[in-house]
PDB file of C-alpha atoms in Angstrom:
ATOM      1  CA  MET A   1      19.317 -10.058  -6.419  1.00 61.00           C
ATOM      2  CA  VAL A   2      17.596 -11.818  -3.372  1.00 68.00           C
ATOM      3  CA  ARG A   3      18.880  -9.081  -1.064  1.00 68.00           C
ATOM      4  CA  ARG A   4      17.113  -6.646  -3.498  1.00 75.00           C
ATOM      5  CA  ILE A   5      13.879  -8.622  -3.377  1.00 83.00           C
ATOM      6  CA  VAL A   6      14.111  -8.877   0.543  1.00 80.00           C
ATOM      7  CA  LEU A   7      14.587  -4.975   0.450  1.00 82.00           C
ATOM      8  CA  LEU A   8      11.181  -4.466  -1.918  1.00 87.00           C
ATOM      9  CA  LEU A   9       9.156  -6.824   0.652  1.00 89.00           C
ATOM     10  CA  LEU A  10      10.369  -5.074   3.411  1.00 88.00           C
ATOM     11  CA  LEU A  11       9.124  -1.901   2.222  1.00 90.00           C
ATOM     12  CA  PHE A  12       6.257  -3.254   1.077  1.00 93.00           C
ATOM     13  CA  LEU A  13       5.740  -4.751   4.595  1.00 93.00           C
ATOM     14  CA  VAL A  14       6.553  -1.504   6.454  1.00 92.00           C
ATOM     15  CA  PHE A  15       3.893   0.306   3.762  1.00 92.00           C
ATOM     16  CA  ILE A  16       1.054  -2.222   4.922  1.00 93.00           C
ATOM     17  CA  CYS A  17       2.283  -1.755   8.630  1.00 90.00           C
ATOM     18  CA  GLU A  18       1.957   2.107   8.466  1.00 88.00           C
ATOM     19  CA  SER A  19      -1.620   1.684   7.689  1.00 85.00           C
ATOM     20  CA  THR A  20      -2.721  -1.229   9.720  1.00 88.00           C
ATOM     21  CA  ILE A  21      -0.549  -1.561  12.654  1.00 88.00           C
ATOM     22  CA  VAL A  22       0.752   1.980  13.582  1.00 84.00           C
ATOM     23  CA  PRO A  23      -2.878   3.638  13.979  1.00 82.00           C
ATOM     24  CA  TRP A  24      -3.445   1.083  16.741  1.00 88.00           C
ATOM     25  CA  LEU A  25      -0.363   2.164  18.363  1.00 85.00           C
ATOM     26  CA  ILE A  26      -0.984   6.040  17.915  1.00 83.00           C
ATOM     27  CA  PRO A  27      -3.224   7.527  20.932  1.00 82.00           C
ATOM     28  CA  ASP A  28      -6.809   8.439  19.603  1.00 81.00           C
ATOM     29  CA  VAL A  29      -6.051  12.312  20.349  1.00 80.00           C
ATOM     30  CA  LEU A  30      -2.979  12.163  17.725  1.00 78.00           C
ATOM     31  CA  HIS A  31      -4.835  10.480  14.979  1.00 75.00           C
ATOM     32  CA  THR A  32      -5.319  13.447  12.833  1.00 76.00           C
ATOM     33  CA  ARG A  33      -1.651  14.881  14.001  1.00 80.00           C
ATOM     34  CA  LEU A  34       0.356  11.949  13.169  1.00 84.00           C
ATOM     35  CA  ILE A  35       0.706  10.899   9.383  1.00 84.00           C
ATOM     36  CA  PRO A  36       3.381   7.823   9.454  1.00 87.00           C
ATOM     37  CA  HIS A  37       5.635   7.792   6.203  1.00 91.00           C
ATOM     38  CA  LEU A  38       7.733   4.927   7.616  1.00 93.00           C
ATOM     39  CA  ALA A  39       8.499   3.619   4.073  1.00 94.00           C
ATOM     40  CA  TYR A  40       9.950   6.762   3.113  1.00 96.00           C
ATOM     41  CA  ILE A  41      12.392   6.569   6.110  1.00 95.00           C
ATOM     42  CA  LEU A  42      13.503   3.395   4.889  1.00 94.00           C
ATOM     43  CA  ILE A  43      13.781   4.995   1.329  1.00 95.00           C
ATOM     44  CA  LEU A  44      16.178   7.611   3.275  1.00 95.00           C
ATOM     45  CA  PHE A  45      18.195   4.697   4.194  1.00 93.00           C
ATOM     46  CA  VAL A  46      18.360   3.506   0.789  1.00 92.00           C
ATOM     47  CA  THR A  47      19.531   6.923  -0.487  1.00 93.00           C
ATOM     48  CA  VAL A  48      22.312   7.283   2.031  1.00 92.00           C
ATOM     49  CA  TYR A  49      23.626   3.850   2.119  1.00 89.00           C
ATOM     50  CA  TYR A  50      23.001   2.459  -1.356  1.00 87.00           C
ATOM     51  CA  HIS A  51      22.306   4.564  -4.001  1.00 86.00           C
ATOM     52  CA  ARG A  52      20.504   7.640  -4.972  1.00 91.00           C
ATOM     53  CA  HIS A  53      18.893   6.304  -8.403  1.00 93.00           C
ATOM     54  CA  THR A  54      17.497   3.432  -6.457  1.00 90.00           C
ATOM     55  CA  ALA A  55      15.977   5.788  -3.930  1.00 93.00           C
ATOM     56  CA  LEU A  56      14.566   7.994  -6.605  1.00 95.00           C
ATOM     57  CA  VAL A  57      12.558   5.072  -8.045  1.00 94.00           C
ATOM     58  CA  LEU A  58      11.343   3.476  -4.690  1.00 94.00           C
ATOM     59  CA  GLY A  59      10.340   7.032  -3.803  1.00 95.00           C
ATOM     60  CA  LEU A  60       8.374   7.277  -6.841  1.00 95.00           C
ATOM     61  CA  VAL A  61       6.798   4.113  -6.565  1.00 94.00           C
ATOM     62  CA  PHE A  62       5.904   4.193  -2.956  1.00 94.00           C
ATOM     63  CA  GLY A  63       4.820   7.678  -3.336  1.00 93.00           C
ATOM     64  CA  LEU A  64       2.459   6.590  -6.304  1.00 93.00           C
ATOM     65  CA  LEU A  65       1.000   3.912  -3.892  1.00 92.00           C
ATOM     66  CA  HIS A  66       0.542   6.479  -1.247  1.00 91.00           C
ATOM     67  CA  ASP A  67      -1.299   8.750  -3.502  1.00 91.00           C
ATOM     68  CA  VAL A  68      -3.638   5.911  -4.533  1.00 90.00           C
ATOM     69  CA  VAL A  69      -4.282   4.232  -1.518  1.00 88.00           C
ATOM     70  CA  PHE A  70      -4.565   6.788   1.207  1.00 83.00           C
ATOM     71  CA  TYR A  71      -4.505  10.489  -0.598  1.00 77.00           C
ATOM     72  CA  GLY A  72      -6.767  10.506  -3.564  1.00 69.00           C
ATOM     73  CA  ASP A  73      -7.317  14.155  -3.762  1.00 74.00           C
ATOM     74  CA  MET A  74      -4.188  14.781  -6.099  1.00 84.00           C
ATOM     75  CA  ILE A  75      -2.617  11.912  -7.628  1.00 90.00           C
ATOM     76  CA  GLY A  76       1.227  12.504  -7.833  1.00 91.00           C
ATOM     77  CA  ALA A  77       1.916  14.731  -5.053  1.00 92.00           C
ATOM     78  CA  TYR A  78       3.747  12.151  -2.824  1.00 93.00           C
ATOM     79  CA  SER A  79       5.181  10.500  -5.655  1.00 94.00           C
ATOM     80  CA  PHE A  80       6.785  13.693  -6.678  1.00 95.00           C
ATOM     81  CA  SER A  81       7.757  14.658  -3.035  1.00 96.00           C
ATOM     82  CA  MET A  82       9.273  11.247  -2.010  1.00 96.00           C
ATOM     83  CA  GLY A  83      11.101  10.618  -5.117  1.00 95.00           C
ATOM     84  CA  LEU A  84      12.358  14.125  -5.361  1.00 96.00           C
ATOM     85  CA  SER A  85      13.405  14.465  -1.846  1.00 96.00           C
ATOM     86  CA  ALA A  86      15.142  11.091  -1.672  1.00 96.00           C
ATOM     87  CA  TYR A  87      17.327  12.139  -4.714  1.00 96.00           C
ATOM     88  CA  VAL A  88      18.128  15.213  -3.376  1.00 96.00           C
ATOM     89  CA  LEU A  89      19.349  14.085   0.059  1.00 95.00           C
ATOM     90  CA  GLY A  90      21.052  11.314  -1.769  1.00 93.00           C
ATOM     91  CA  LEU A  91      23.078  14.059  -3.860  1.00 93.00           C
ATOM     92  CA  LEU A  92      23.918  15.526  -0.585  1.00 92.00           C
ATOM     93  CA  PHE A  93      24.448  13.080   1.725  1.00 90.00           C
ATOM     94  CA  GLN A  94      25.301   9.548   0.095  1.00 83.00           C
ATOM     95  CA  SER A  95      28.103   7.863   2.185  1.00 83.00           C
ATOM     96  CA  PRO A  96      28.386   3.757   2.437  1.00 78.00           C
ATOM     97  CA  ARG A  97      29.510   4.303   5.969  1.00 81.00           C
ATOM     98  CA  ALA A  98      27.577   7.402   6.957  1.00 84.00           C
ATOM     99  CA  PRO A  99      27.723   7.607  10.861  1.00 90.00           C
ATOM    100  CA  TYR A 100      24.639   7.402  13.275  1.00 90.00           C
ATOM    101  CA  PRO A 101      24.304  10.945  13.596  1.00 92.00           C
ATOM    102  CA  LEU A 102      24.552  11.849  10.174  1.00 93.00           C
ATOM    103  CA  MET A 103      21.780   9.515   9.067  1.00 93.00           C
ATOM    104  CA  MET A 104      19.416  10.747  11.978  1.00 95.00           C
ATOM    105  CA  THR A 105      20.062  14.181  10.300  1.00 95.00           C
ATOM    106  CA  VAL A 106      18.992  12.884   7.079  1.00 95.00           C
ATOM    107  CA  VAL A 107      15.851  11.533   8.664  1.00 96.00           C
ATOM    108  CA  LEU A 108      14.892  14.810  10.130  1.00 96.00           C
ATOM    109  CA  ILE A 109      15.719  17.004   7.161  1.00 96.00           C
ATOM    110  CA  GLY A 110      14.024  14.442   4.888  1.00 96.00           C
ATOM    111  CA  SER A 111      10.996  14.409   7.224  1.00 96.00           C
ATOM    112  CA  LEU A 112      10.804  18.207   7.333  1.00 96.00           C
ATOM    113  CA  LEU A 113      11.190  18.403   3.529  1.00 96.00           C
ATOM    114  CA  LEU A 114       8.590  15.773   2.464  1.00 96.00           C
ATOM    115  CA  ASP A 115       5.931  17.527   4.571  1.00 95.00           C
ATOM    116  CA  ASN A 116       7.151  20.990   3.323  1.00 96.00           C
ATOM    117  CA  MET A 117       6.842  19.953  -0.282  1.00 96.00           C
ATOM    118  CA  LEU A 118       3.648  18.212   0.250  1.00 93.00           C
ATOM    119  CA  TYR A 119       2.377  21.208   2.103  1.00 95.00           C
ATOM    120  CA  GLY A 120       3.540  23.511  -0.730  1.00 95.00           C
ATOM    121  CA  LEU A 121       2.019  21.516  -3.372  1.00 93.00           C
ATOM    122  CA  TYR A 122      -1.496  21.121  -1.678  1.00 92.00           C
ATOM    123  CA  LEU A 123      -1.327  25.093  -0.823  1.00 93.00           C
ATOM    124  CA  VAL A 124      -0.480  25.916  -4.519  1.00 93.00           C
ATOM    125  CA  PHE A 125      -3.486  23.661  -5.921  1.00 92.00           C
ATOM    126  CA  GLY A 126      -5.796  24.951  -3.219  1.00 91.00           C
ATOM    127  CA  LEU A 127      -6.277  21.619  -1.356  1.00 89.00           C
ATOM    128  CA  THR A 128      -5.269  23.434   2.056  1.00 88.00           C
ATOM    129  CA  ARG A 129      -5.861  26.815   3.372  1.00 90.00           C
ATOM    130  CA  GLU A 130      -4.217  26.374   6.854  1.00 92.00           C
ATOM    131  CA  PRO A 131      -1.247  28.962   7.426  1.00 94.00           C
ATOM    132  CA  TYR A 132       2.143  27.394   7.592  1.00 93.00           C
ATOM    133  CA  SER A 133       2.730  28.052  11.046  1.00 93.00           C
ATOM    134  CA  TRP A 134      -0.415  25.755  12.044  1.00 93.00           C
ATOM    135  CA  ALA A 135       0.729  22.858   9.491  1.00 92.00           C
ATOM    136  CA  LEU A 136       4.165  23.212  11.222  1.00 93.00           C
ATOM    137  CA  GLY A 137       2.963  22.634  14.798  1.00 91.00           C
ATOM    138  CA  HIS A 138      -0.067  20.438  13.857  1.00 90.00           C
ATOM    139  CA  TYR A 139       1.312  17.573  11.890  1.00 89.00           C
ATOM    140  CA  MET A 140       4.975  18.471  10.778  1.00 93.00           C
ATOM    141  CA  PHE A 141       6.793  18.502  14.015  1.00 94.00           C
ATOM    142  CA  PRO A 142       4.563  15.602  15.486  1.00 92.00           C
ATOM    143  CA  ASN A 143       5.722  13.353  12.376  1.00 92.00           C
ATOM    144  CA  LEU A 144       9.346  14.493  12.557  1.00 94.00           C
ATOM    145  CA  LEU A 145       9.290  13.082  16.228  1.00 93.00           C
ATOM    146  CA  LEU A 146       7.641   9.808  14.895  1.00 92.00           C
ATOM    147  CA  HIS A 147       9.918   9.249  12.076  1.00 94.00           C
ATOM    148  CA  PHE A 148      12.920   9.978  14.223  1.00 96.00           C
ATOM    149  CA  ILE A 149      11.806   7.310  16.832  1.00 94.00           C
ATOM    150  CA  PHE A 150      11.241   4.813  13.621  1.00 94.00           C
ATOM    151  CA  ALA A 151      14.562   5.693  12.287  1.00 95.00           C
ATOM    152  CA  LEU A 152      16.151   5.101  15.809  1.00 95.00           C
ATOM    153  CA  LEU A 153      14.863   1.578  16.182  1.00 93.00           C
ATOM    154  CA  VAL A 154      15.420   0.235  12.648  1.00 93.00           C
ATOM    155  CA  PHE A 155      19.101   1.908  12.141  1.00 92.00           C
ATOM    156  CA  VAL A 156      21.180  -1.251  12.794  1.00 89.00           C
ATOM    157  CA  PRO A 157      19.252  -3.900  11.023  1.00 89.00           C
ATOM    158  CA  VAL A 158      18.507  -1.696   7.848  1.00 88.00           C
ATOM    159  CA  ARG A 159      22.167  -0.395   7.755  1.00 88.00           C
ATOM    160  CA  ARG A 160      23.446  -4.020   8.100  1.00 86.00           C
ATOM    161  CA  GLN A 161      21.293  -5.200   5.210  1.00 85.00           C
ATOM    162  CA  LEU A 162      21.957  -2.267   2.923  1.00 83.00           C
ATOM    163  CA  GLU A 163      25.586  -2.901   3.475  1.00 82.00           C
ATOM    164  CA  LYS A 164      25.287  -6.373   2.223  1.00 82.00           C
ATOM    165  CA  VAL A 165      23.284  -5.269  -0.470  1.00 79.00           C
ATOM    166  CA  ALA A 166      26.032  -2.833  -1.631  1.00 77.00           C
ATOM    167  CA  LYS A 167      28.781  -5.297  -1.291  1.00 80.00           C
ATOM    168  CA  LEU A 168      27.067  -7.730  -3.342  1.00 78.00           C
ATOM    169  CA  ARG A 169      26.497  -5.073  -6.163  1.00 75.00           C
ATOM    170  CA  LYS A 170      30.164  -4.019  -5.884  1.00 77.00           C
ATOM    171  CA  ARG A 171      31.320  -7.570  -6.299  1.00 79.00           C
ATOM    172  CA  ALA A 172      28.770  -8.076  -9.308  1.00 75.00           C
ATOM    173  CA  ALA A 173      30.278  -5.010 -11.074  1.00 73.00           C
ATOM    174  CA  GLU A 174      33.899  -6.325 -10.397  1.00 76.00           C
ATOM    175  CA  ASP A 175      32.907  -9.570 -11.943  1.00 74.00           C
ATOM    176  CA  GLU A 176      31.656  -8.193 -15.170  1.00 67.00           C
TER     177      GLU A 176
END
């Protein structure tokens, strides 16, 4: 229980940091191109190393926070995209002992999937008029690079914490 609360607090702290500290670290030239979704990257770790249903709920909750706090044009786009993409990636790649290259592949696929889903939703509802090639080069690939670097930095500590949470969950299930 304590580990789960720590995980939620860590996700919330990363959510706060991606809007307060990260913009200071990004050069002014790239402010319109980089849109960090660092909490989503941690949710991808949850979907691979812990459980896809937990990642679905976290994706819905933190996606809704993104919708309300940052992007008020359409409520629910981030919530839907984060939740669904985390769940689908959990179906495909869930493994409590996933190796480093597999997790980095999940981060790359997840980042592209999230941005593509958001682009598609915004295109369908008429909130964007830019062509896909422009979106791919202007913000999808730069986001992909930022998310990959963040995943490289947090891989070891996050994996250790999620392995401990999974062990506690397994031990609690055996006791019942």
